[in-house]
PDB file of C-alpha atoms and ligand atoms in Angstrom:
ATOM      1  CA  UNK A  19      89.559  66.985  43.856  1.00 57.00           C
ATOM      2  CA  UNK A  20      91.577  70.228  43.559  1.00 75.00           C
ATOM      3  CA  UNK A  21      91.631  71.759  40.074  1.00 89.00           C
ATOM      4  CA  UNK A  22      95.024  72.026  38.425  1.00 94.00           C
ATOM      5  CA  UNK A  23      96.031  75.243  36.869  1.00 97.00           C
ATOM      6  CA  UNK A  24      99.110  76.496  35.031  1.00 97.00           C
ATOM      7  CA  UNK A  25     100.883  79.649  36.318  1.00 98.00           C
ATOM      8  CA  UNK A  26     104.159  80.870  34.932  1.00 97.00           C
ATOM      9  CA  UNK A  27     105.605  77.518  33.953  1.00 96.00           C
ATOM     10  CA  UNK A  28     104.252  75.403  36.854  1.00 97.00           C
ATOM     11  CA  UNK A  29     101.181  73.149  37.158  1.00 97.00           C
ATOM     12  CA  UNK A  30      99.682  73.591  40.636  1.00 96.00           C
ATOM     13  CA  UNK A  31      96.386  73.420  42.512  1.00 96.00           C
ATOM     14  CA  UNK A  32      94.092  76.423  41.937  1.00 95.00           C
ATOM     15  CA  UNK A  33      94.135  77.206  45.719  1.00 96.00           C
ATOM     16  CA  UNK A  34      97.962  77.672  45.542  1.00 97.00           C
ATOM     17  CA  UNK A  35      97.999  79.811  42.405  1.00 97.00           C
ATOM     18  CA  UNK A  36      98.572  83.363  43.413  1.00 98.00           C
ATOM     19  CA  UNK A  37      99.942  86.533  41.716  1.00 98.00           C
ATOM     20  CA  UNK A  38     101.515  89.574  43.349  1.00 98.00           C
ATOM     21  CA  UNK A  39      99.336  92.626  43.864  1.00 98.00           C
ATOM     22  CA  UNK A  40     101.573  94.710  41.700  1.00 98.00           C
ATOM     23  CA  UNK A  41     100.699  92.499  38.719  1.00 98.00           C
ATOM     24  CA  UNK A  42      99.636  94.869  35.885  1.00 98.00           C
ATOM     25  CA  UNK A  43      96.627  92.645  35.217  1.00 98.00           C
ATOM     26  CA  UNK A  44      95.430  93.477  38.685  1.00 98.00           C
ATOM     27  CA  UNK A  45      96.503  97.158  38.690  1.00 98.00           C
ATOM     28  CA  UNK A  46      95.583  98.163  35.223  1.00 98.00           C
ATOM     29  CA  UNK A  47      93.716  95.311  33.613  1.00 98.00           C
ATOM     30  CA  UNK A  48      96.748  95.214  31.343  1.00 98.00           C
ATOM     31  CA  UNK A  49      96.510  91.966  29.494  1.00 98.00           C
ATOM     32  CA  UNK A  50      94.682  89.722  27.073  1.00 98.00           C
ATOM     33  CA  UNK A  51      92.855  86.357  27.335  1.00 98.00           C
ATOM     34  CA  UNK A  52      91.238  83.477  25.326  1.00 98.00           C
ATOM     35  CA  UNK A  53      88.419  81.089  25.962  1.00 98.00           C
ATOM     36  CA  UNK A  54      88.646  77.797  24.092  1.00 97.00           C
ATOM     37  CA  UNK A  55      85.855  75.156  24.179  1.00 96.00           C
ATOM     38  CA  UNK A  56      87.015  71.557  24.698  1.00 96.00           C
ATOM     39  CA  UNK A  57      84.704  68.811  23.450  1.00 94.00           C
ATOM     40  CA  UNK A  58      85.419  65.246  24.582  1.00 91.00           C
ATOM     41  CA  UNK A  59      88.934  66.238  25.380  1.00 92.00           C
ATOM     42  CA  UNK A  60      89.606  67.948  22.041  1.00 93.00           C
ATOM     43  CA  UNK A  61      90.288  71.663  22.055  1.00 94.00           C
ATOM     44  CA  UNK A  62      88.124  73.161  19.257  1.00 93.00           C
ATOM     45  CA  UNK A  63      89.963  75.327  16.722  1.00 94.00           C
ATOM     46  CA  UNK A  64      92.952  75.605  18.967  1.00 95.00           C
ATOM     47  CA  UNK A  65      95.008  77.098  16.173  1.00 95.00           C
ATOM     48  CA  UNK A  66      92.519  79.782  15.461  1.00 96.00           C
ATOM     49  CA  UNK A  67      92.231  80.624  19.182  1.00 97.00           C
ATOM     50  CA  UNK A  68      96.029  80.774  19.514  1.00 97.00           C
ATOM     51  CA  UNK A  69      96.243  82.941  16.397  1.00 97.00           C
ATOM     52  CA  UNK A  70      93.680  85.362  17.869  1.00 98.00           C
ATOM     53  CA  UNK A  71      95.670  85.296  21.152  1.00 98.00           C
ATOM     54  CA  UNK A  72      98.823  86.191  19.243  1.00 97.00           C
ATOM     55  CA  UNK A  73      96.983  89.059  17.472  1.00 98.00           C
ATOM     56  CA  UNK A  74      95.717  90.370  20.844  1.00 98.00           C
ATOM     57  CA  UNK A  75      99.224  90.145  22.296  1.00 98.00           C
ATOM     58  CA  UNK A  76     100.755  91.954  19.313  1.00 98.00           C
ATOM     59  CA  UNK A  77      98.034  94.591  19.386  1.00 98.00           C
ATOM     60  CA  UNK A  78      98.869  95.473  22.954  1.00 98.00           C
ATOM     61  CA  UNK A  79     102.622  95.019  22.488  1.00 98.00           C
ATOM     62  CA  UNK A  80     103.092  92.177  24.921  1.00 98.00           C
ATOM     63  CA  UNK A  81     105.923  89.869  23.707  1.00 93.00           C
ATOM     64  CA  UNK A  82     104.482  86.403  23.137  1.00 88.00           C
ATOM     65  CA  UNK A  83     105.534  84.500  26.272  1.00 88.00           C
ATOM     66  CA  UNK A  84     105.038  81.092  24.739  1.00 92.00           C
ATOM     67  CA  UNK A  85     105.440  79.646  21.302  1.00 93.00           C
ATOM     68  CA  UNK A  86     102.429  78.060  19.550  1.00 93.00           C
ATOM     69  CA  UNK A  87     103.712  74.560  20.321  1.00 94.00           C
ATOM     70  CA  UNK A  88     104.258  75.419  24.003  1.00 96.00           C
ATOM     71  CA  UNK A  89     100.715  76.760  24.237  1.00 96.00           C
ATOM     72  CA  UNK A  90      99.503  73.524  22.745  1.00 95.00           C
ATOM     73  CA  UNK A  91     101.376  71.491  25.366  1.00 96.00           C
ATOM     74  CA  UNK A  92     100.074  73.534  28.175  1.00 97.00           C
ATOM     75  CA  UNK A  93      96.546  73.227  26.825  1.00 96.00           C
ATOM     76  CA  UNK A  94      96.753  69.484  26.386  1.00 95.00           C
ATOM     77  CA  UNK A  95      98.319  68.900  29.784  1.00 96.00           C
ATOM     78  CA  UNK A  96      95.568  70.929  31.474  1.00 97.00           C
ATOM     79  CA  UNK A  97      92.855  69.152  29.641  1.00 96.00           C
ATOM     80  CA  UNK A  98      94.449  65.870  30.780  1.00 95.00           C
ATOM     81  CA  UNK A  99      94.829  67.066  34.296  1.00 94.00           C
ATOM     82  CA  UNK A 100      91.095  67.926  34.451  1.00 92.00           C
ATOM     83  CA  UNK A 101      90.083  64.868  32.476  1.00 90.00           C
ATOM     84  CA  UNK A 102      87.090  64.163  34.711  1.00 91.00           C
ATOM     85  CA  UNK A 103      85.457  66.975  32.728  1.00 90.00           C
ATOM     86  CA  UNK A 104      84.737  65.760  29.258  1.00 87.00           C
ATOM     87  CA  UNK A 105      83.706  69.124  28.015  1.00 94.00           C
ATOM     88  CA  UNK A 106      85.846  71.970  29.193  1.00 96.00           C
ATOM     89  CA  UNK A 107      86.387  75.688  28.752  1.00 96.00           C
ATOM     90  CA  UNK A 108      90.088  76.434  28.570  1.00 97.00           C
ATOM     91  CA  UNK A 109      91.001  79.851  29.759  1.00 98.00           C
ATOM     92  CA  UNK A 110      94.298  81.490  28.859  1.00 98.00           C
ATOM     93  CA  UNK A 111      95.248  84.794  30.461  1.00 98.00           C
ATOM     94  CA  UNK A 112      98.482  86.850  29.921  1.00 98.00           C
ATOM     95  CA  UNK A 113      99.354  90.082  31.663  1.00 98.00           C
ATOM     96  CA  UNK A 114     102.258  92.489  31.133  1.00 98.00           C
ATOM     97  CA  UNK A 115     103.753  91.174  34.383  1.00 98.00           C
ATOM     98  CA  UNK A 116     104.650  92.515  37.784  1.00 98.00           C
ATOM     99  CA  UNK A 117     106.294  95.942  38.079  1.00 98.00           C
ATOM    100  CA  UNK A 118     106.106  99.122  40.172  1.00 97.00           C
ATOM    101  CA  UNK A 119     102.828 101.027  39.460  1.00 98.00           C
ATOM    102  CA  UNK A 120     103.447 103.101  36.353  1.00 98.00           C
ATOM    103  CA  UNK A 121     101.286 103.165  33.373  1.00 98.00           C
ATOM    104  CA  UNK A 122     104.263 103.182  30.993  1.00 98.00           C
ATOM    105  CA  UNK A 123     105.500  99.749  29.978  1.00 98.00           C
ATOM    106  CA  UNK A 124     107.731  98.156  32.544  1.00 97.00           C
ATOM    107  CA  UNK A 125     111.520  97.887  31.852  1.00 93.00           C
ATOM    108  CA  UNK A 126     112.782  95.106  29.551  1.00 91.00           C
ATOM    109  CA  UNK A 127     113.232  91.919  31.430  1.00 93.00           C
ATOM    110  CA  UNK A 128     109.737  91.984  33.191  1.00 97.00           C
ATOM    111  CA  UNK A 129     108.144  88.719  32.157  1.00 97.00           C
ATOM    112  CA  UNK A 130     104.449  88.408  31.301  1.00 98.00           C
ATOM    113  CA  UNK A 131     102.290  86.582  33.815  1.00 98.00           C
ATOM    114  CA  UNK A 132     100.728  83.521  32.317  1.00 98.00           C
ATOM    115  CA  UNK A 133      97.707  81.795  33.776  1.00 98.00           C
ATOM    116  CA  UNK A 134      95.913  78.891  32.135  1.00 98.00           C
ATOM    117  CA  UNK A 135      93.029  76.963  33.663  1.00 97.00           C
ATOM    118  CA  UNK A 136      90.298  74.656  32.582  1.00 95.00           C
ATOM    119  CA  UNK A 137      86.758  75.105  33.748  1.00 94.00           C
ATOM    120  CA  UNK A 138      83.601  73.037  33.100  1.00 95.00           C
ATOM    121  CA  UNK A 139      82.077  73.929  29.735  1.00 95.00           C
ATOM    122  CA  UNK A 140      78.530  74.953  30.619  1.00 92.00           C
ATOM    123  CA  UNK A 141      76.529  75.159  27.419  1.00 93.00           C
ATOM    124  CA  UNK A 142      72.942  76.508  27.594  1.00 95.00           C
ATOM    125  CA  UNK A 143      70.233  74.222  29.023  1.00 95.00           C
ATOM    126  CA  UNK A 144      67.897  72.733  26.527  1.00 95.00           C
ATOM    127  CA  UNK A 145      65.024  74.874  27.763  1.00 96.00           C
ATOM    128  CA  UNK A 146      66.919  78.037  26.849  1.00 96.00           C
ATOM    129  CA  UNK A 147      67.701  76.615  23.355  1.00 97.00           C
ATOM    130  CA  UNK A 148      64.033  75.681  22.840  1.00 98.00           C
ATOM    131  CA  UNK A 149      62.539  78.858  24.303  1.00 98.00           C
ATOM    132  CA  UNK A 150      65.190  81.422  23.304  1.00 98.00           C
ATOM    133  CA  UNK A 151      66.417  84.224  25.500  1.00 98.00           C
ATOM    134  CA  UNK A 152      65.550  87.890  26.077  1.00 98.00           C
ATOM    135  CA  UNK A 153      67.955  90.798  25.530  1.00 98.00           C
ATOM    136  CA  UNK A 154      68.181  94.526  26.071  1.00 99.00           C
ATOM    137  CA  UNK A 155      70.085  97.105  24.130  1.00 98.00           C
ATOM    138  CA  UNK A 156      72.583  99.791  25.149  1.00 98.00           C
ATOM    139  CA  UNK A 157      74.968 102.243  23.725  1.00 98.00           C
ATOM    140  CA  UNK A 158      78.392 100.584  23.197  1.00 98.00           C
ATOM    141  CA  UNK A 159      80.462 102.589  25.648  1.00 98.00           C
ATOM    142  CA  UNK A 160      83.566 100.553  25.177  1.00 98.00           C
ATOM    143  CA  UNK A 161      86.746 101.667  23.435  1.00 97.00           C
ATOM    144  CA  UNK A 162      87.417 101.318  19.751  1.00 95.00           C
ATOM    145  CA  UNK A 163      89.829  98.295  19.890  1.00 98.00           C
ATOM    146  CA  UNK A 164      87.148  95.720  20.658  1.00 98.00           C
ATOM    147  CA  UNK A 165      88.806  93.282  18.294  1.00 98.00           C
ATOM    148  CA  UNK A 166      91.433  92.797  20.987  1.00 98.00           C
ATOM    149  CA  UNK A 167      90.438  90.219  23.631  1.00 98.00           C
ATOM    150  CA  UNK A 168      91.505  92.428  26.468  1.00 98.00           C
ATOM    151  CA  UNK A 169      91.100  91.461  30.112  1.00 98.00           C
ATOM    152  CA  UNK A 170      90.084  95.084  30.937  1.00 98.00           C
ATOM    153  CA  UNK A 171      86.324  94.324  30.687  1.00 98.00           C
ATOM    154  CA  UNK A 172      84.782  97.018  32.928  1.00 98.00           C
ATOM    155  CA  UNK A 173      82.370  98.379  30.352  1.00 98.00           C
ATOM    156  CA  UNK A 174      81.340  94.811  29.439  1.00 98.00           C
ATOM    157  CA  UNK A 175      80.848  94.045  33.106  1.00 98.00           C
ATOM    158  CA  UNK A 176      78.567  97.058  33.580  1.00 98.00           C
ATOM    159  CA  UNK A 177      76.611  96.335  30.511  1.00 98.00           C
ATOM    160  CA  UNK A 178      76.254  92.673  31.302  1.00 98.00           C
ATOM    161  CA  UNK A 179      74.982  93.655  34.801  1.00 98.00           C
ATOM    162  CA  UNK A 180      72.344  95.801  33.103  1.00 98.00           C
ATOM    163  CA  UNK A 181      71.087  92.648  31.438  1.00 98.00           C
ATOM    164  CA  UNK A 182      71.192  90.659  34.685  1.00 98.00           C
ATOM    165  CA  UNK A 183      69.206  93.532  36.443  1.00 98.00           C
ATOM    166  CA  UNK A 184      66.678  93.404  33.681  1.00 98.00           C
ATOM    167  CA  UNK A 185      66.330  89.678  34.052  1.00 98.00           C
ATOM    168  CA  UNK A 186      67.578  89.057  30.531  1.00 98.00           C
ATOM    169  CA  UNK A 187      70.452  87.039  29.038  1.00 98.00           C
ATOM    170  CA  UNK A 188      72.444  89.616  27.104  1.00 98.00           C
ATOM    171  CA  UNK A 189      72.939  93.256  26.237  1.00 98.00           C
ATOM    172  CA  UNK A 190      73.152  94.041  22.556  1.00 98.00           C
ATOM    173  CA  UNK A 191      75.241  97.056  21.871  1.00 98.00           C
ATOM    174  CA  UNK A 192      74.961  99.829  19.265  1.00 98.00           C
ATOM    175  CA  UNK A 193      77.633 102.359  18.315  1.00 98.00           C
ATOM    176  CA  UNK A 194      76.662 105.359  16.101  1.00 98.00           C
ATOM    177  CA  UNK A 195      73.404 103.544  15.327  1.00 98.00           C
ATOM    178  CA  UNK A 196      75.151 100.329  14.191  1.00 98.00           C
ATOM    179  CA  UNK A 197      75.120  96.906  15.801  1.00 98.00           C
ATOM    180  CA  UNK A 198      78.473  95.936  17.277  1.00 98.00           C
ATOM    181  CA  UNK A 199      77.972  92.808  19.438  1.00 98.00           C
ATOM    182  CA  UNK A 200      76.923  91.427  22.806  1.00 98.00           C
ATOM    183  CA  UNK A 201      78.884  91.881  26.015  1.00 98.00           C
ATOM    184  CA  UNK A 202      80.306  88.396  25.570  1.00 98.00           C
ATOM    185  CA  UNK A 203      78.833  87.262  22.294  1.00 98.00           C
ATOM    186  CA  UNK A 204      78.519  88.056  18.605  1.00 98.00           C
ATOM    187  CA  UNK A 205      75.126  88.908  17.227  1.00 99.00           C
ATOM    188  CA  UNK A 206      73.486  87.768  13.966  1.00 99.00           C
ATOM    189  CA  UNK A 207      70.131  88.831  12.428  1.00 98.00           C
ATOM    190  CA  UNK A 208      67.939  87.163   9.920  1.00 98.00           C
ATOM    191  CA  UNK A 209      65.659  88.938   7.451  1.00 98.00           C
ATOM    192  CA  UNK A 210      63.525  87.279   4.818  1.00 98.00           C
ATOM    193  CA  UNK A 211      65.621  84.119   5.077  1.00 98.00           C
ATOM    194  CA  UNK A 212      68.990  85.860   4.752  1.00 98.00           C
ATOM    195  CA  UNK A 213      71.548  85.658   7.539  1.00 98.00           C
ATOM    196  CA  UNK A 214      72.862  89.148   8.304  1.00 98.00           C
ATOM    197  CA  UNK A 215      76.211  89.564  10.137  1.00 98.00           C
ATOM    198  CA  UNK A 216      78.082  92.666  11.182  1.00 98.00           C
ATOM    199  CA  UNK A 217      81.617  92.953   9.645  1.00 98.00           C
ATOM    200  CA  UNK A 218      84.653  92.073  11.618  1.00 98.00           C
ATOM    201  CA  UNK A 219      86.135  95.455  12.514  1.00 98.00           C
ATOM    202  CA  UNK A 220      87.599  97.199  15.578  1.00 98.00           C
ATOM    203  CA  UNK A 221      84.160  97.343  17.148  1.00 98.00           C
ATOM    204  CA  UNK A 222      83.671  93.633  17.694  1.00 98.00           C
ATOM    205  CA  UNK A 223      85.587  90.613  18.680  1.00 98.00           C
ATOM    206  CA  UNK A 224      86.203  88.319  15.654  1.00 98.00           C
ATOM    207  CA  UNK A 225      84.413  85.339  17.144  1.00 98.00           C
ATOM    208  CA  UNK A 226      85.529  81.826  16.384  1.00 98.00           C
ATOM    209  CA  UNK A 227      81.903  80.750  16.647  1.00 98.00           C
ATOM    210  CA  UNK A 228      80.955  83.613  14.317  1.00 98.00           C
ATOM    211  CA  UNK A 229      83.228  82.018  11.759  1.00 98.00           C
ATOM    212  CA  UNK A 230      81.814  78.504  12.323  1.00 97.00           C
ATOM    213  CA  UNK A 231      78.253  79.873  11.816  1.00 98.00           C
ATOM    214  CA  UNK A 232      79.266  81.608   8.623  1.00 98.00           C
ATOM    215  CA  UNK A 233      81.009  78.402   7.386  1.00 98.00           C
ATOM    216  CA  UNK A 234      78.018  76.275   8.271  1.00 98.00           C
ATOM    217  CA  UNK A 235      75.738  78.792   6.425  1.00 98.00           C
ATOM    218  CA  UNK A 236      77.930  78.745   3.367  1.00 98.00           C
ATOM    219  CA  UNK A 237      78.157  74.908   3.138  1.00 97.00           C
ATOM    220  CA  UNK A 238      74.442  74.543   3.605  1.00 98.00           C
ATOM    221  CA  UNK A 239      73.128  77.009   1.133  1.00 97.00           C
ATOM    222  CA  UNK A 240      72.029  79.593   3.608  1.00 98.00           C
ATOM    223  CA  UNK A 241      72.235  83.111   2.089  1.00 98.00           C
ATOM    224  CA  UNK A 242      74.493  85.452   3.998  1.00 98.00           C
ATOM    225  CA  UNK A 243      75.123  89.155   3.929  1.00 98.00           C
ATOM    226  CA  UNK A 244      77.999  90.608   5.797  1.00 98.00           C
ATOM    227  CA  UNK A 245      77.822  94.320   6.385  1.00 98.00           C
ATOM    228  CA  UNK A 246      77.072  97.052   8.806  1.00 98.00           C
ATOM    229  CA  UNK A 247      73.634  96.520  10.499  1.00 98.00           C
ATOM    230  CA  UNK A 248      71.658  99.523  11.574  1.00 98.00           C
ATOM    231  CA  UNK A 249      69.702  99.564  14.742  1.00 98.00           C
ATOM    232  CA  UNK A 250      66.488  99.818  12.675  1.00 98.00           C
ATOM    233  CA  UNK A 251      67.280  96.707  10.758  1.00 98.00           C
ATOM    234  CA  UNK A 252      68.219  94.795  14.007  1.00 98.00           C
ATOM    235  CA  UNK A 253      64.885  95.863  15.584  1.00 98.00           C
ATOM    236  CA  UNK A 254      62.999  94.853  12.384  1.00 98.00           C
ATOM    237  CA  UNK A 255      64.740  91.446  12.046  1.00 98.00           C
ATOM    238  CA  UNK A 256      62.777  88.248  11.795  1.00 98.00           C
ATOM    239  CA  UNK A 257      65.330  86.551  14.026  1.00 98.00           C
ATOM    240  CA  UNK A 258      68.267  87.481  16.246  1.00 99.00           C
ATOM    241  CA  UNK A 259      71.014  85.092  17.424  1.00 98.00           C
ATOM    242  CA  UNK A 260      73.823  85.309  19.871  1.00 98.00           C
ATOM    243  CA  UNK A 261      76.959  83.145  19.410  1.00 98.00           C
ATOM    244  CA  UNK A 262      80.028  82.414  21.568  1.00 98.00           C
ATOM    245  CA  UNK A 263      82.264  79.489  22.447  1.00 96.00           C
ATOM    246  CA  UNK A 264      80.298  78.819  25.584  1.00 95.00           C
ATOM    247  CA  UNK A 265      76.764  79.789  24.539  1.00 96.00           C
ATOM    248  CA  UNK A 266      77.141  78.213  21.060  1.00 96.00           C
ATOM    249  CA  UNK A 267      74.108  79.543  19.152  1.00 98.00           C
ATOM    250  CA  UNK A 268      71.172  80.948  21.059  1.00 98.00           C
ATOM    251  CA  UNK A 269      67.988  82.548  19.688  1.00 98.00           C
ATOM    252  CA  UNK A 270      67.133  86.037  21.120  1.00 98.00           C
ATOM    253  CA  UNK A 271      63.373  86.258  21.078  1.00 98.00           C
ATOM    254  CA  UNK A 272      62.803  89.708  22.625  1.00 98.00           C
ATOM    255  CA  UNK A 273      64.796  92.968  22.453  1.00 98.00           C
ATOM    256  CA  UNK A 274      63.928  95.701  24.966  1.00 98.00           C
ATOM    257  CA  UNK A 275      60.661  93.788  25.706  1.00 98.00           C
ATOM    258  CA  UNK A 276      59.598  93.796  22.080  1.00 98.00           C
ATOM    259  CA  UNK A 277      59.208  90.429  20.405  1.00 98.00           C
ATOM    260  CA  UNK A 278      61.844  89.595  17.756  1.00 98.00           C
ATOM    261  CA  UNK A 279      59.794  88.279  14.766  1.00 98.00           C
ATOM    262  CA  UNK A 280      57.003  86.224  16.199  1.00 97.00           C
ATOM    263  CA  UNK A 281      58.751  86.036  19.610  1.00 98.00           C
ATOM    264  CA  UNK A 282      59.874  82.401  19.177  1.00 98.00           C
ATOM    265  CA  UNK A 283      63.138  80.932  17.931  1.00 98.00           C
ATOM    266  CA  UNK A 284      62.815  81.091  14.155  1.00 98.00           C
ATOM    267  CA  UNK A 285      63.254  78.465  11.414  1.00 98.00           C
ATOM    268  CA  UNK A 286      66.766  79.523  10.463  1.00 98.00           C
ATOM    269  CA  UNK A 287      67.822  79.370  14.076  1.00 98.00           C
ATOM    270  CA  UNK A 288      66.497  75.776  14.207  1.00 98.00           C
ATOM    271  CA  UNK A 289      68.427  74.859  11.158  1.00 98.00           C
ATOM    272  CA  UNK A 290      71.656  76.485  12.369  1.00 98.00           C
ATOM    273  CA  UNK A 291      71.346  74.978  15.819  1.00 98.00           C
ATOM    274  CA  UNK A 292      70.946  71.573  14.365  1.00 97.00           C
ATOM    275  CA  UNK A 293      73.890  72.110  11.956  1.00 97.00           C
ATOM    276  CA  UNK A 294      75.986  73.322  14.879  1.00 96.00           C
ATOM    277  CA  UNK A 295      75.210  70.399  17.151  1.00 94.00           C
ATOM    278  CA  UNK A 296      75.787  67.948  14.240  1.00 94.00           C
ATOM    279  CA  UNK A 297      79.140  69.659  13.528  1.00 94.00           C
ATOM    280  CA  UNK A 298      80.045  69.459  17.211  1.00 89.00           C
ATOM    281  CA  UNK A 299      79.275  65.805  17.500  1.00 88.00           C
ATOM    282  CA  UNK A 300      80.811  64.696  14.183  1.00 88.00           C
ATOM    283  CA  UNK A 301      83.723  67.100  13.891  1.00 82.00           C
ATOM    284  CA  UNK A 302      84.567  68.916  17.059  1.00 78.00           C
ATOM    285  CA  UNK A 303      84.497  65.837  19.291  1.00 80.00           C
ATOM    286  CA  UNK A 304      86.445  63.682  16.795  1.00 76.00           C
ATOM    287  CA  UNK A 305      89.188  66.288  15.981  1.00 57.00           C
ATOM    288  CA  UNK A 306      92.706  65.041  16.706  1.00 58.00           C
ATOM    289  CA  UNK A 307      94.999  67.793  17.698  1.00 49.00           C
ATOM    290  CA  UNK A 308      98.033  67.845  15.568  1.00 50.00           C
ATOM    291  CA  UNK A 309     101.581  68.843  16.509  1.00 44.00           C
TER     292      UNK A 309
HETATM  293  N1  LIG B 124      83.586  85.595  25.029  1.00 52.30           N
HETATM  294  N2  LIG B 124      82.282  89.162  21.628  1.00 52.30           N
HETATM  295  C1  LIG B 124      82.801  89.244  22.860  1.00 52.30           C
HETATM  296  C2  LIG B 124      82.836  90.657  23.503  1.00 52.30           C
HETATM  297  C3  LIG B 124      83.151  88.075  23.578  1.00 52.30           C
HETATM  298  O1  LIG B 124      83.649  88.230  24.877  1.00 52.30           O
HETATM  299  C4  LIG B 124      83.083  86.793  22.994  1.00 52.30           C
HETATM  300  C5  LIG B 124      83.448  85.563  23.716  1.00 52.30           C
HETATM  301  C6  LIG B 124      82.597  86.720  21.690  1.00 52.30           C
HETATM  302  C7  LIG B 124      82.442  85.436  20.906  1.00 52.30           C
HETATM  303  O2  LIG B 124      83.700  84.885  20.569  1.00 52.30           O
HETATM  304  P1  LIG B 124      83.957  83.352  20.400  1.00 52.30           P
HETATM  305  O3  LIG B 124      82.883  82.856  19.458  1.00 52.30           O
HETATM  306  O4  LIG B 124      85.324  83.214  19.904  1.00 52.30           O
HETATM  307  O5  LIG B 124      83.795  82.746  21.745  1.00 52.30           O
HETATM  308  C8  LIG B 124      82.176  87.912  21.026  1.00 52.30           C
HETATM  309  C9  LIG B 124      84.159  84.516  25.787  1.00 52.30           C
HETATM  310  C10 LIG B 124      83.369  83.248  25.626  1.00 52.30           C
HETATM  311  C11 LIG B 124      84.269  84.901  27.257  1.00 52.30           C
HETATM  312  O6  LIG B 124      84.705  86.012  27.449  1.00 52.30           O
HETATM  313  O7  LIG B 124      83.904  84.173  28.122  1.00 52.30           O
END
């Protein structure tokens, strides 16, 4: 069955969805995006994702092409059109539109290009959850607007490939000796039973999963400290976790070939993973989209 996508106001098969080569997304990577997990047909924290999308659009000065309600309609229609997938990963992508190649913004009247599609949500296999994953570290060579979910991801692509080449799951980045995040995930540490999280600033994407983890920690009596995390503290952590909408929560058991803690997923990870799965099954899957 051909996958249905949304492109500039029209629902059509993926194979027929094309954009002109002068699209500024193609030419300059000039655009922003979102990835929203869908559980049992329910988009999780759609409002929060749409709000982050709005913030990304504003930050790069692209006029919001759709109102919140219109995004919601597109999202729900796509979820329905791809209903054979119970769990989906909804992808929204907006570029500054099609215009002659010139770095300056195009003249007024050039409409943003809007693509939305739904992909299968592939959460980590149980073996990865049970065993944890390895990571390497690297200098964060990205720009200093990493809070914007920009489609220009060349630095992330190169850093992620370093992980793949090293046979590990993620590259953890440090900037000026401080933890920022993974190439497509946020990173948490645990020391002496306290969950440590880097602060939301221009050097990391404010993850929706990051928020969920902090909320679950707060409501379950897990001590949390939010603040800059030095490379030394990360390397001395008892546990490291990575979080994202598609990876959920995963334990990192080695960093640059050195074991994290005792080299196995730790007790706080086990607690958080169970809380997250419980939350997913009792809240995320039941959620009724409003509007
Ligand atoms: N990435 N940091 C970066 C750089 C990311 O790309 C992502 C998500 C996150 C986690 O954000 P959230 O919890 O809202 O998914 C952090 C998505 C999944 C992606 O690009 O595919």
